[in-house]
mmCIF file of C-alpha atoms in Angstrom:
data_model
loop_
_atom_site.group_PDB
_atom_site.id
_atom_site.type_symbol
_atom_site.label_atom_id
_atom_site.label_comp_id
_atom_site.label_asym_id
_atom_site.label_seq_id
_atom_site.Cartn_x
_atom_site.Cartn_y
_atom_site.Cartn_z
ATOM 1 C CA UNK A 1 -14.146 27.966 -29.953
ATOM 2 C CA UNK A 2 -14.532 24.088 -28.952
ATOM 3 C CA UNK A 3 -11.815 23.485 -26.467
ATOM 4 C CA UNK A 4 -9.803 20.414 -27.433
ATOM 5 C CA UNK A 5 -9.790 16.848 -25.815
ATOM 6 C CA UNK A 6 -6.715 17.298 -24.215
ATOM 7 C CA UNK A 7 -7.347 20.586 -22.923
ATOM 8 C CA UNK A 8 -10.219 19.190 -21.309
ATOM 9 C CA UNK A 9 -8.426 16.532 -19.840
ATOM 10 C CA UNK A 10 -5.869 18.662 -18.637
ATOM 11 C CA UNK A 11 -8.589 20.915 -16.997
ATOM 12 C CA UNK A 12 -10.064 17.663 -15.215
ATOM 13 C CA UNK A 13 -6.558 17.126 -13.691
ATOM 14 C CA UNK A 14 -6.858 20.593 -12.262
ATOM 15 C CA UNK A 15 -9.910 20.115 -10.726
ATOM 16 C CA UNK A 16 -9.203 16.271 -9.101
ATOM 17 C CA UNK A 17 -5.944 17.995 -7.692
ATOM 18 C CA UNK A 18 -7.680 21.080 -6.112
ATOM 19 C CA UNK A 19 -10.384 18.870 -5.213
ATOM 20 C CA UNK A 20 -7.454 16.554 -3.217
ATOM 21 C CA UNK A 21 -6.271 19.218 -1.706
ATOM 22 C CA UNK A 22 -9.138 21.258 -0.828
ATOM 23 C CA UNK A 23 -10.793 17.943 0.868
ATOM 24 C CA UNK A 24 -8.566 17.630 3.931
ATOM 25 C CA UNK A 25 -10.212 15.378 6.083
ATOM 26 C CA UNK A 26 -8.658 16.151 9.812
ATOM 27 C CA UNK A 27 -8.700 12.694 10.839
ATOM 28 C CA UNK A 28 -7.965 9.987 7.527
ATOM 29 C CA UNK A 29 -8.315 6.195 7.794
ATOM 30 C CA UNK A 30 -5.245 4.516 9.417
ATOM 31 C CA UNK A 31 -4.793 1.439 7.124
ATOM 32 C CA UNK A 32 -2.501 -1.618 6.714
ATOM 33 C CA UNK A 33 -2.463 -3.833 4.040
ATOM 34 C CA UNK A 34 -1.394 -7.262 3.873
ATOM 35 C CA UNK A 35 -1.424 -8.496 -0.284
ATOM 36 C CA UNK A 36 -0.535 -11.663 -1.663
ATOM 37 C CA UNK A 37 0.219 -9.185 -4.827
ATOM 38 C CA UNK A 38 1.734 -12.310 -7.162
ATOM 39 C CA UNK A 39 -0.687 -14.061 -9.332
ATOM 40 C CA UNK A 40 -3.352 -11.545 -9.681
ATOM 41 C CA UNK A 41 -3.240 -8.018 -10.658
ATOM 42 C CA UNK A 42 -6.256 -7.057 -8.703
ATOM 43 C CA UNK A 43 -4.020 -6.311 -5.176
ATOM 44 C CA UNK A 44 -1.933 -3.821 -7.868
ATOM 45 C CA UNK A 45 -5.988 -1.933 -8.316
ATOM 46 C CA UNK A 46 -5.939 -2.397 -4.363
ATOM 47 C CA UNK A 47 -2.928 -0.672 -4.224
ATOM 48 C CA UNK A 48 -4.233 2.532 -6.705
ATOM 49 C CA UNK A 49 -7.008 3.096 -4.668
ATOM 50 C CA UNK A 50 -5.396 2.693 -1.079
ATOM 51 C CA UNK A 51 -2.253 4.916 -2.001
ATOM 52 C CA UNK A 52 -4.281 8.138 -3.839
ATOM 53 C CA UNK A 53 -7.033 8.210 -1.564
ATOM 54 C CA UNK A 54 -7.473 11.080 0.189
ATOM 55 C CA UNK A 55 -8.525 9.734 3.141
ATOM 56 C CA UNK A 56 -6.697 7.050 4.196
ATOM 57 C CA UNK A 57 -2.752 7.387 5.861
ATOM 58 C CA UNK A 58 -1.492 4.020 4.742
ATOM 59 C CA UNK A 59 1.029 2.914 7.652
ATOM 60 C CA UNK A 60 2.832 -0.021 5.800
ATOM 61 C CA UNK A 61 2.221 -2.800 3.476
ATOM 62 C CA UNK A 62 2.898 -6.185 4.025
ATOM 63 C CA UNK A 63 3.358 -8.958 1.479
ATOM 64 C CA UNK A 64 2.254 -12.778 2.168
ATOM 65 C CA UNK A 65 3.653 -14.039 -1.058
ATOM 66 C CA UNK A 66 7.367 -14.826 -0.945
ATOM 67 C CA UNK A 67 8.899 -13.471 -4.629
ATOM 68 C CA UNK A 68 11.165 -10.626 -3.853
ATOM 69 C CA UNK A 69 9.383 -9.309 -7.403
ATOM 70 C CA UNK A 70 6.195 -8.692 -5.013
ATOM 71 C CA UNK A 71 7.613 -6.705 -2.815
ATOM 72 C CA UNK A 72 10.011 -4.866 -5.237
ATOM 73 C CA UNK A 73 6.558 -3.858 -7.487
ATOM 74 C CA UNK A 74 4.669 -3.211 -4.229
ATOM 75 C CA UNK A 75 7.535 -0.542 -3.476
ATOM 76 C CA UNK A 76 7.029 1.170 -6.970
ATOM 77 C CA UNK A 77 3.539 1.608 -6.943
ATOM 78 C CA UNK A 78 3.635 2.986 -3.495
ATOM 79 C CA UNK A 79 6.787 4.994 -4.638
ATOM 80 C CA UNK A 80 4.969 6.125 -8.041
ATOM 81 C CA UNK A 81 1.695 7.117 -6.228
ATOM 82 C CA UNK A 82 3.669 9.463 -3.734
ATOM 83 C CA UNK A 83 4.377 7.161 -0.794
ATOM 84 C CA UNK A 84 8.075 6.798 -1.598
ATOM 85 C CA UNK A 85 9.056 6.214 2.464
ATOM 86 C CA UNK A 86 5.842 3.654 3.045
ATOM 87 C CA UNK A 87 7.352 0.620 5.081
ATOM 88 C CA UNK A 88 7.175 -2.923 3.245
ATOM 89 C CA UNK A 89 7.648 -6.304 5.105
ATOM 90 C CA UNK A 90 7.373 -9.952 3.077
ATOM 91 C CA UNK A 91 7.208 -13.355 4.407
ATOM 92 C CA UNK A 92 10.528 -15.359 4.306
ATOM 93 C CA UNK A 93 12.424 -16.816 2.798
ATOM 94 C CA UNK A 94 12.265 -14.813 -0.447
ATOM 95 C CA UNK A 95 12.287 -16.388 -3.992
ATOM 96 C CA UNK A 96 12.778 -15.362 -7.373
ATOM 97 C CA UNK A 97 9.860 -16.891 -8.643
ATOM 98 C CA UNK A 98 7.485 -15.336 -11.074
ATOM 99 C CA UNK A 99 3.909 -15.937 -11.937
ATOM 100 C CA UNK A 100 3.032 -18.049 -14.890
ATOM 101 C CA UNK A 101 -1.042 -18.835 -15.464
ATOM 102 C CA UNK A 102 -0.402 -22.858 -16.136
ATOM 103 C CA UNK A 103 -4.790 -22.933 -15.513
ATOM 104 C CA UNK A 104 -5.460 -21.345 -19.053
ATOM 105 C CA UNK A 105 -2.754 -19.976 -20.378
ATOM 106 C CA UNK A 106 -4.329 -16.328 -20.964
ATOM 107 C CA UNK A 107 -2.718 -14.306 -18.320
ATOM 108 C CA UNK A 108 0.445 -12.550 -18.271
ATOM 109 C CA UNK A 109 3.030 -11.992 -15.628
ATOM 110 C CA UNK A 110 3.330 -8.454 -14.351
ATOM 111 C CA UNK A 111 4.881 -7.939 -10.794
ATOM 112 C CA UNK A 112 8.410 -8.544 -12.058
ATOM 113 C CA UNK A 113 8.081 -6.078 -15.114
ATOM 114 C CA UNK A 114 6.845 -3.135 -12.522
ATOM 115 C CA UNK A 115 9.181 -3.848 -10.395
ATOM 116 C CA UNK A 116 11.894 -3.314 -12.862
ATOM 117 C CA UNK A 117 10.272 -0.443 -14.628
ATOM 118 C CA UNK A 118 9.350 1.673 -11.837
ATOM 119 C CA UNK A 119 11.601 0.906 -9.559
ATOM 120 C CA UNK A 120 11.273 3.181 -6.764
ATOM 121 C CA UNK A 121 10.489 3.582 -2.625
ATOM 122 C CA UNK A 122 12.141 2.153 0.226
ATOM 123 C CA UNK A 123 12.952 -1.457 -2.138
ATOM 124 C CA UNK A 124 15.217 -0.184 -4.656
ATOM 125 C CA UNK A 125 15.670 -2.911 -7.860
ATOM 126 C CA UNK A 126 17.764 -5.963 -6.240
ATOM 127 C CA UNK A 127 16.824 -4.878 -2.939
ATOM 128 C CA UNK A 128 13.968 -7.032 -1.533
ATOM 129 C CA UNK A 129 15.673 -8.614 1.476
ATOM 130 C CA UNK A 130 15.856 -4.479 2.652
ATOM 131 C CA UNK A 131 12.201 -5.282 3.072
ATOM 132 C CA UNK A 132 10.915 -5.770 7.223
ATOM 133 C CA UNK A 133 9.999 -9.080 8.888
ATOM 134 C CA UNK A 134 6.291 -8.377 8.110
ATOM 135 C CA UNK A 135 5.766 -9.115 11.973
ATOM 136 C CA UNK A 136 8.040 -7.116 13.510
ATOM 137 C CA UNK A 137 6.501 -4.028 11.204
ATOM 138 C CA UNK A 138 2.748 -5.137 12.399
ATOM 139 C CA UNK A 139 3.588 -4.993 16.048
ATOM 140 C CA UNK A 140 5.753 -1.567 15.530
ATOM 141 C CA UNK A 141 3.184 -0.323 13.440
ATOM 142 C CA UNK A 142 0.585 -0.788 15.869
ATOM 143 C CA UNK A 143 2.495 0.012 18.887
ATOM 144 C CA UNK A 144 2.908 3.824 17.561
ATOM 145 C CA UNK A 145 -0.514 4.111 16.579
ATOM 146 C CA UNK A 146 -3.606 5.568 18.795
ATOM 147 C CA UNK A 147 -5.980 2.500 20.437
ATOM 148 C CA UNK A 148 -8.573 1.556 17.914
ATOM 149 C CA UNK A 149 -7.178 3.523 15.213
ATOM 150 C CA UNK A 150 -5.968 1.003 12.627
ATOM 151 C CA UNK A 151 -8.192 -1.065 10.200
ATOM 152 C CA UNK A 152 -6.220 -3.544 8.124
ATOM 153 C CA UNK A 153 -6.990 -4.471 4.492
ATOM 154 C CA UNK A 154 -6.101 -8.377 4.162
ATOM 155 C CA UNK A 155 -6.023 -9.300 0.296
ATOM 156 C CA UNK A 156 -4.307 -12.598 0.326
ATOM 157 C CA UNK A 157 -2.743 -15.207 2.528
ATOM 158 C CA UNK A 158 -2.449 -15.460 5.883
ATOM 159 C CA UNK A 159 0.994 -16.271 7.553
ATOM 160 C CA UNK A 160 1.594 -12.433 8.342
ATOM 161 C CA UNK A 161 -1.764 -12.208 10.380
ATOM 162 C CA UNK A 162 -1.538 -15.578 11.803
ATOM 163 C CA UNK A 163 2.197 -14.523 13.113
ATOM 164 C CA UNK A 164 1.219 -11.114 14.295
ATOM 165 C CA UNK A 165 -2.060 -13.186 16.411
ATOM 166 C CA UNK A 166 1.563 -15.598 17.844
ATOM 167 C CA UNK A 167 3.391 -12.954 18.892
ATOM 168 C CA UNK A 168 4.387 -12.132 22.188
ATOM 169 C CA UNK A 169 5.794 -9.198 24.093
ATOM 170 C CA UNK A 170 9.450 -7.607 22.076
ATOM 171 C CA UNK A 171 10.810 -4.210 21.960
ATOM 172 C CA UNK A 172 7.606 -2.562 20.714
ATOM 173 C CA UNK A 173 5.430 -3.323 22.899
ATOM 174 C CA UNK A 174 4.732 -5.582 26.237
ATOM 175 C CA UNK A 175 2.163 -6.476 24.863
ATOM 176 C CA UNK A 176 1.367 -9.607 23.043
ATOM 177 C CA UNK A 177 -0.826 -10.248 19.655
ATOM 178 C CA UNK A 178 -4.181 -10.826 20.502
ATOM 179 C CA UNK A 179 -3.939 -7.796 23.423
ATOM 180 C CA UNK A 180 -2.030 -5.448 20.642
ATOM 181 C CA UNK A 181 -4.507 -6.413 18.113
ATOM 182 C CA UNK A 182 -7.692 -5.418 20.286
ATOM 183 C CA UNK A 183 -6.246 -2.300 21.574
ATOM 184 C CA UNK A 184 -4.948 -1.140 18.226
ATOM 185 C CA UNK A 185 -7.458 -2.576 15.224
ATOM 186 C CA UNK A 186 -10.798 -1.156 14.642
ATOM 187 C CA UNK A 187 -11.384 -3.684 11.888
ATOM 188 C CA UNK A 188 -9.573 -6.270 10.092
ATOM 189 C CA UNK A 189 -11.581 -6.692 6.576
ATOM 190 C CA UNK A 190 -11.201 -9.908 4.986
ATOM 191 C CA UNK A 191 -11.050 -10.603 1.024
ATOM 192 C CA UNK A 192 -11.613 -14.596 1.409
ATOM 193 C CA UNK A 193 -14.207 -17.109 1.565
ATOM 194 C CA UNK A 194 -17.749 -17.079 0.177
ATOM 195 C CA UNK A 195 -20.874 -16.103 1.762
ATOM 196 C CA UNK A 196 -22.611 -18.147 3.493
ATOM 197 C CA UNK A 197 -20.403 -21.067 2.642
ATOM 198 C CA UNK A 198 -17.452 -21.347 0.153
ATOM 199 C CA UNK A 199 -14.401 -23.001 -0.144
ATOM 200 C CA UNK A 200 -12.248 -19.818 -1.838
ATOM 201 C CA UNK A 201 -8.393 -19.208 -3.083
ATOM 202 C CA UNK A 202 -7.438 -16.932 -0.284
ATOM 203 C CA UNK A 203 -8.778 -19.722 1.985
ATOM 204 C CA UNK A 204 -7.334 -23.223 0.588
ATOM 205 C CA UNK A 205 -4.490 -21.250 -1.488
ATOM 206 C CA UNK A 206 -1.648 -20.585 0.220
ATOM 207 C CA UNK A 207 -1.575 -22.380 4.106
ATOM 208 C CA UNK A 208 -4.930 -23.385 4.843
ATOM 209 C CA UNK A 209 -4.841 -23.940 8.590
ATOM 210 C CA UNK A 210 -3.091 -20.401 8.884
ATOM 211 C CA UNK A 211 -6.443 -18.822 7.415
ATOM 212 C CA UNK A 212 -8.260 -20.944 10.066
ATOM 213 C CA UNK A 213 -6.609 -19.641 12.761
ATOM 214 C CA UNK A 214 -6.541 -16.130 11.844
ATOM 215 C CA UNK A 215 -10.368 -16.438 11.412
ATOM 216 C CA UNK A 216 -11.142 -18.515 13.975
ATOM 217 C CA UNK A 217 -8.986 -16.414 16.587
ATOM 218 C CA UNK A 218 -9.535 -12.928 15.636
ATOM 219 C CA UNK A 219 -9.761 -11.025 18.814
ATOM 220 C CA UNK A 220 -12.342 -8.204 17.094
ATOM 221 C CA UNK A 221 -14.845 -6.859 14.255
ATOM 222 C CA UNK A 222 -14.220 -8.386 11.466
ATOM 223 C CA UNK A 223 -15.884 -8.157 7.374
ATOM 224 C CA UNK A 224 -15.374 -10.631 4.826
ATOM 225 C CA UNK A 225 -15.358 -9.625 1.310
ATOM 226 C CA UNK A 226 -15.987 -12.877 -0.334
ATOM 227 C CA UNK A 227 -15.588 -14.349 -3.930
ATOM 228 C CA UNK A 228 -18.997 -13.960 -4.891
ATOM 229 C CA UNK A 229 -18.434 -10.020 -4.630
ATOM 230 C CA UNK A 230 -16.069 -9.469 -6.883
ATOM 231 C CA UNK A 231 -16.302 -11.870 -9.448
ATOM 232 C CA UNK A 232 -19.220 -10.310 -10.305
ATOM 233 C CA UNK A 233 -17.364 -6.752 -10.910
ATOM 234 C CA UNK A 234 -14.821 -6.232 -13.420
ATOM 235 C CA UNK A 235 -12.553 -3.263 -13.555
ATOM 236 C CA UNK A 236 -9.281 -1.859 -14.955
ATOM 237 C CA UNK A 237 -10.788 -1.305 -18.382
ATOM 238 C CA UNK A 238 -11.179 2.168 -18.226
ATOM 239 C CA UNK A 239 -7.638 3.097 -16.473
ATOM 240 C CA UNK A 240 -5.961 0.674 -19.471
ATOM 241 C CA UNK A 241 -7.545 2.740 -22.384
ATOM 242 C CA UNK A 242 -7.455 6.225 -21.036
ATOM 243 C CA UNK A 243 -4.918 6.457 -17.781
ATOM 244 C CA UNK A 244 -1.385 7.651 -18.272
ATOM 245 C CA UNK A 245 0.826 6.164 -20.172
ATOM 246 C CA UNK A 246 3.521 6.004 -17.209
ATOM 247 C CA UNK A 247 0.948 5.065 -14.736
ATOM 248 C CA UNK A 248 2.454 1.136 -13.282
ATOM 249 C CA UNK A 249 -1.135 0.183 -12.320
ATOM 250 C CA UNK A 250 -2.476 0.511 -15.666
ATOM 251 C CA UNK A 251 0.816 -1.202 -16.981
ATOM 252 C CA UNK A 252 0.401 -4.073 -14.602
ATOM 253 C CA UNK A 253 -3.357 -4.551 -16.098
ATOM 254 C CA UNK A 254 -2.067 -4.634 -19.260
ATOM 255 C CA UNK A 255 0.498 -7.299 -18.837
ATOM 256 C CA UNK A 256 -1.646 -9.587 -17.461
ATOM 257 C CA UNK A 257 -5.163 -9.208 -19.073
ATOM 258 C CA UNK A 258 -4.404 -7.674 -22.680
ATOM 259 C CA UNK A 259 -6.569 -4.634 -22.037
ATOM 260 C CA UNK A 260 -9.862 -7.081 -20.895
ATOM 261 C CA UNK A 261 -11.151 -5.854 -17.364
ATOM 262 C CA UNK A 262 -10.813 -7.633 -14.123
ATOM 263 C CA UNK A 263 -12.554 -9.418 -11.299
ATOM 264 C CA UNK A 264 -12.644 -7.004 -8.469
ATOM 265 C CA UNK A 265 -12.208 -8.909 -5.152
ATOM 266 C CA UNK A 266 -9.596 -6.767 -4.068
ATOM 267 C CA UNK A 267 -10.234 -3.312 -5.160
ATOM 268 C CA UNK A 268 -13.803 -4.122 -3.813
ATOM 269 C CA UNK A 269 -12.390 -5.064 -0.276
ATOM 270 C CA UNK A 270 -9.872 -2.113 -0.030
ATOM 271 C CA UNK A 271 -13.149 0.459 -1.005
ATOM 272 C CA UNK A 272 -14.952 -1.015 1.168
ATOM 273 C CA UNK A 273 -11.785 -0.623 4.346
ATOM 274 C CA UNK A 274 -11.379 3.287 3.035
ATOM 275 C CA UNK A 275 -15.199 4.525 3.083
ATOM 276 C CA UNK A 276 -17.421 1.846 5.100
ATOM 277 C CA UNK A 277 -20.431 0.588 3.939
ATOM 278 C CA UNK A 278 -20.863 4.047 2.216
ATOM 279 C CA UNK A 279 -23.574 4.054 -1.144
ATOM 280 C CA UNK A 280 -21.923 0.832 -2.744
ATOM 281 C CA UNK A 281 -21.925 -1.619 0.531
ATOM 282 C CA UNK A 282 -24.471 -3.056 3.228
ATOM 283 C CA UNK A 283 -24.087 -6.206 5.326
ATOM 284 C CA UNK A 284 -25.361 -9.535 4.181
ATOM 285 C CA UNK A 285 -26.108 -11.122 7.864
ATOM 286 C CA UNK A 286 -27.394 -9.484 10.832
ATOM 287 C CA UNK A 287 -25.638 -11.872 13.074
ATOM 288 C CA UNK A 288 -23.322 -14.971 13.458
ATOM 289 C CA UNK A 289 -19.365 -15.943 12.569
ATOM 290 C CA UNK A 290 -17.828 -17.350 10.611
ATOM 291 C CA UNK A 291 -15.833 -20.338 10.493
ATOM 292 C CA UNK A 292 -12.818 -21.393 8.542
ATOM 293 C CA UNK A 293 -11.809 -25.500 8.757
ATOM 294 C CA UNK A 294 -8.442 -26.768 7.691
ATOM 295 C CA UNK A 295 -9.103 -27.691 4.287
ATOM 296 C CA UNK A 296 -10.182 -23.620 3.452
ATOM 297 C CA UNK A 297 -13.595 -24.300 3.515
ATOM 298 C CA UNK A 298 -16.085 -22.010 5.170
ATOM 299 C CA UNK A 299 -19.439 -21.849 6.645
ATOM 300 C CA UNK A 300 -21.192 -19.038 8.808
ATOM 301 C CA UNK A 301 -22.706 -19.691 12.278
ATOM 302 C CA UNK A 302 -25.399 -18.011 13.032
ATOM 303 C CA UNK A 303 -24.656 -17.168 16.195
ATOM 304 C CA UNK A 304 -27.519 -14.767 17.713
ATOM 305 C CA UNK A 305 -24.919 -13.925 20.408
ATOM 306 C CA UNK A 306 -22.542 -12.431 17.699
ATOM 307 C CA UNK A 307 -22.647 -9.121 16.374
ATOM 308 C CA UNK A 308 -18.832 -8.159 15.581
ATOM 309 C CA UNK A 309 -18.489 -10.325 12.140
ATOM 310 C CA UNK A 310 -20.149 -9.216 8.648
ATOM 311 C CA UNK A 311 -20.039 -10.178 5.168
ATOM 312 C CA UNK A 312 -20.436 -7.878 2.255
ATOM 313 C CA UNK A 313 -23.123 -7.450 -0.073
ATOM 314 C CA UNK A 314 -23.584 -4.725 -2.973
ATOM 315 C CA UNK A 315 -26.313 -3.007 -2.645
ATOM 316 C CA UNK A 316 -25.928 -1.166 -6.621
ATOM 317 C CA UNK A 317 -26.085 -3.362 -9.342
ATOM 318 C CA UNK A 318 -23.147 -4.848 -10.631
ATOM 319 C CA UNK A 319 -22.319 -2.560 -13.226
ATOM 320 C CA UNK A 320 -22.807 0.395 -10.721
ATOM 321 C CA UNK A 321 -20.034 -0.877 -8.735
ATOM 322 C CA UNK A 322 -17.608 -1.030 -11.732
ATOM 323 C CA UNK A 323 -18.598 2.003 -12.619
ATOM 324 C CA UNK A 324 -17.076 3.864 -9.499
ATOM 325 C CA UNK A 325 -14.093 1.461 -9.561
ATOM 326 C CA UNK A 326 -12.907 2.517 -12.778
ATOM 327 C CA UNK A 327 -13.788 5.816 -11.664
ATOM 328 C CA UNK A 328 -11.743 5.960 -9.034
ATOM 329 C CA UNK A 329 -8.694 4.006 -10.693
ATOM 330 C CA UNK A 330 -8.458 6.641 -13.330
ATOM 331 C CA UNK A 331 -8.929 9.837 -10.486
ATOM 332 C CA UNK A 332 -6.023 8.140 -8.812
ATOM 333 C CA UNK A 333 -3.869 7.755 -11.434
ATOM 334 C CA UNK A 334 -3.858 10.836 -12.914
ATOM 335 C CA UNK A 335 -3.539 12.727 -9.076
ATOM 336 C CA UNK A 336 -0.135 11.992 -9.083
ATOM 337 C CA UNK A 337 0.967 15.083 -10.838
ATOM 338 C CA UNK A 338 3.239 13.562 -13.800
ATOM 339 C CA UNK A 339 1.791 15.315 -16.549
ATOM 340 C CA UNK A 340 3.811 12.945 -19.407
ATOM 341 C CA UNK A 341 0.512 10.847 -19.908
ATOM 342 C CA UNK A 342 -0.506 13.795 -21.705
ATOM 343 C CA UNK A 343 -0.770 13.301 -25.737
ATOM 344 C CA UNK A 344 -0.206 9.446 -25.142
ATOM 345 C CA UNK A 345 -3.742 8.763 -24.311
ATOM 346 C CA UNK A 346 -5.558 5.373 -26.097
ATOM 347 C CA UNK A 347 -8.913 6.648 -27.393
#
């Protein structure tokens, strides 16, 4: 007898869970990320593929756009994906503000809707100002971990990164930024920018002269993801038609494209900070920096004396790469073990 399309898909379940938990790596990926997870529902895909990966331990996530509604939705997808006690910090002072697309008009707001919907984690509904100084959970963060164990995922803005590179010595640590951030990050990979030269959102968006310094200053290895990356790779289509139908993520996509797939500068990045270069990734440059002015722009140096700063190249085609995104968004959301989804599939 055939088996039926749900049995199947219940048997596929089974087999991403016992693969999960068979595949114990004995050291996973420390990671941080810092999301400006607001106006674009790629950081919520970040988020998917950072929180159900087997190999990563996310620490914390901090948020570099001020709505309390970021941080509240960044809780429940944490929460939702099994990372109820994950720390959250957000930039002050918090608004209420919520994201509407006043460029064309075709994009919906989701981060408020998730937030109120899944409500979950350590930022109940209401609750945002629970959330750390996004500073003060860097330096703890980093002052518990091992020396050179921490890579952290940047998806946004800057003013978290630039005040973690200002501080100085507190109750964590004696030390200050730039001495924590050598000792403790391995990496700090960098969705912003475009390669060789751009002038980019992440960049010129939020505080321009905060991305320069963070660039310009970074005291070790660093990878830029840049806009020419992802906008070339959508994703999200595949979780929206055939993920569960409790899964926030695919929710989130749905609410703000109307079931059309997404850029993929973020989920791109975040893939990139959990497996390395791997079979999707190789470096664009075999040497140089790169430089960030005050109006956002960039430009790389090519610097024969430096060899700690890449960009990112694919080195599948396009479609390849979306192809393992949606992949892996779907895996993730159905490895949560909430087995509701079931008969409420979109064929």
């Amino acid at each position: 007898m055939r088996p039926s399309y749900t049995g199947c898909l219940v048997a596929a379940l089974a087999s991403v869970k016992v693969v999960q938990a068979i595949w114990s790596p004995s050291v996973k990926k420390n990671l941080i990320i810092d999301t400006d997870l607001f106006s674009d529902v790629d950081d919520a895909g970040a988020l998917l593929l950072a929180a159900t990966s087997p190999k990563v331990n996310l620490l914390a996530v901090n948020v570099n756009h001020p709505s309390s509604y970021s941080a509240l939705a960044a809780s429940a997808i944490l929460a939702h994906y099994g990372h109820p006690e994950t720390p959250i910090g957000i930039v002050r002072p918090l608004t209420n503000d919520t994201f509407f697309d006043g460029w064309f008009f075709e994009l919906g707001e989701f981060a408020s809707k998730v937030a109120y919907h899944w409500s979950s984690g350590t930022l109940a509904w209401g609750r945002a100002e629970d959330a750390w100084d996004p500073v003060d959970l860097y330096r703890k963060t980093l002052a518990e971990a091992n020396d050179g164990s921490v890579t952290i995922a940047s998806i946004g803005f800057f003013d978290n990164l630039s005040g973690l590179l200002n501080s100085t010595s507190d109750g964590h640590s004696a030390m200050d930024g730039p001495e924590m951030i050598s000792r403790k990050v391995s990496e700090l990979v960098v969705m912003g920018g475009g390669y060789p030269s751009g002038y980019e959102y992440n960049f010129w968006g939020g505080n321009s002269s905060l991305a320069a310094h963070v660039v310009n200053n970074w005291p070790g290895p660093l990878v830029f993801s840049g806009s020419e990356l992802g906008g070339n790779v959508m994703s999200g289509g595949r979780l929206m038609k055939k993920g569960p139908a409790t899964d926030p993520v695919r929710a989130a996509y749905i609410y703000y494209t109307y079931h059309i797939p997404r850029f993929s500068w973020d989920p791109l990045t975040v893939l990139y900070a959990i497996d390395g270069l791997g079979d999707l990734f190789e470096f664009g440059n075999g040497f140089g920096y790169n430089h960030v002015s005050t109006n956002g722009s960039n430009a790389w140096v090519f610097d024969e004396t430096r060899k700690d700063q890449h960009w990112l190249r694919l080195k599948v085609n396009n479609e390849t790469a979306s192809m393992e995104l949606d992949k892996r968004f779907l895996e993730g959301a159905l490895s949560v073990g909430d087995d509701s989804w079931i008969g409420h599939l979109e064929l």
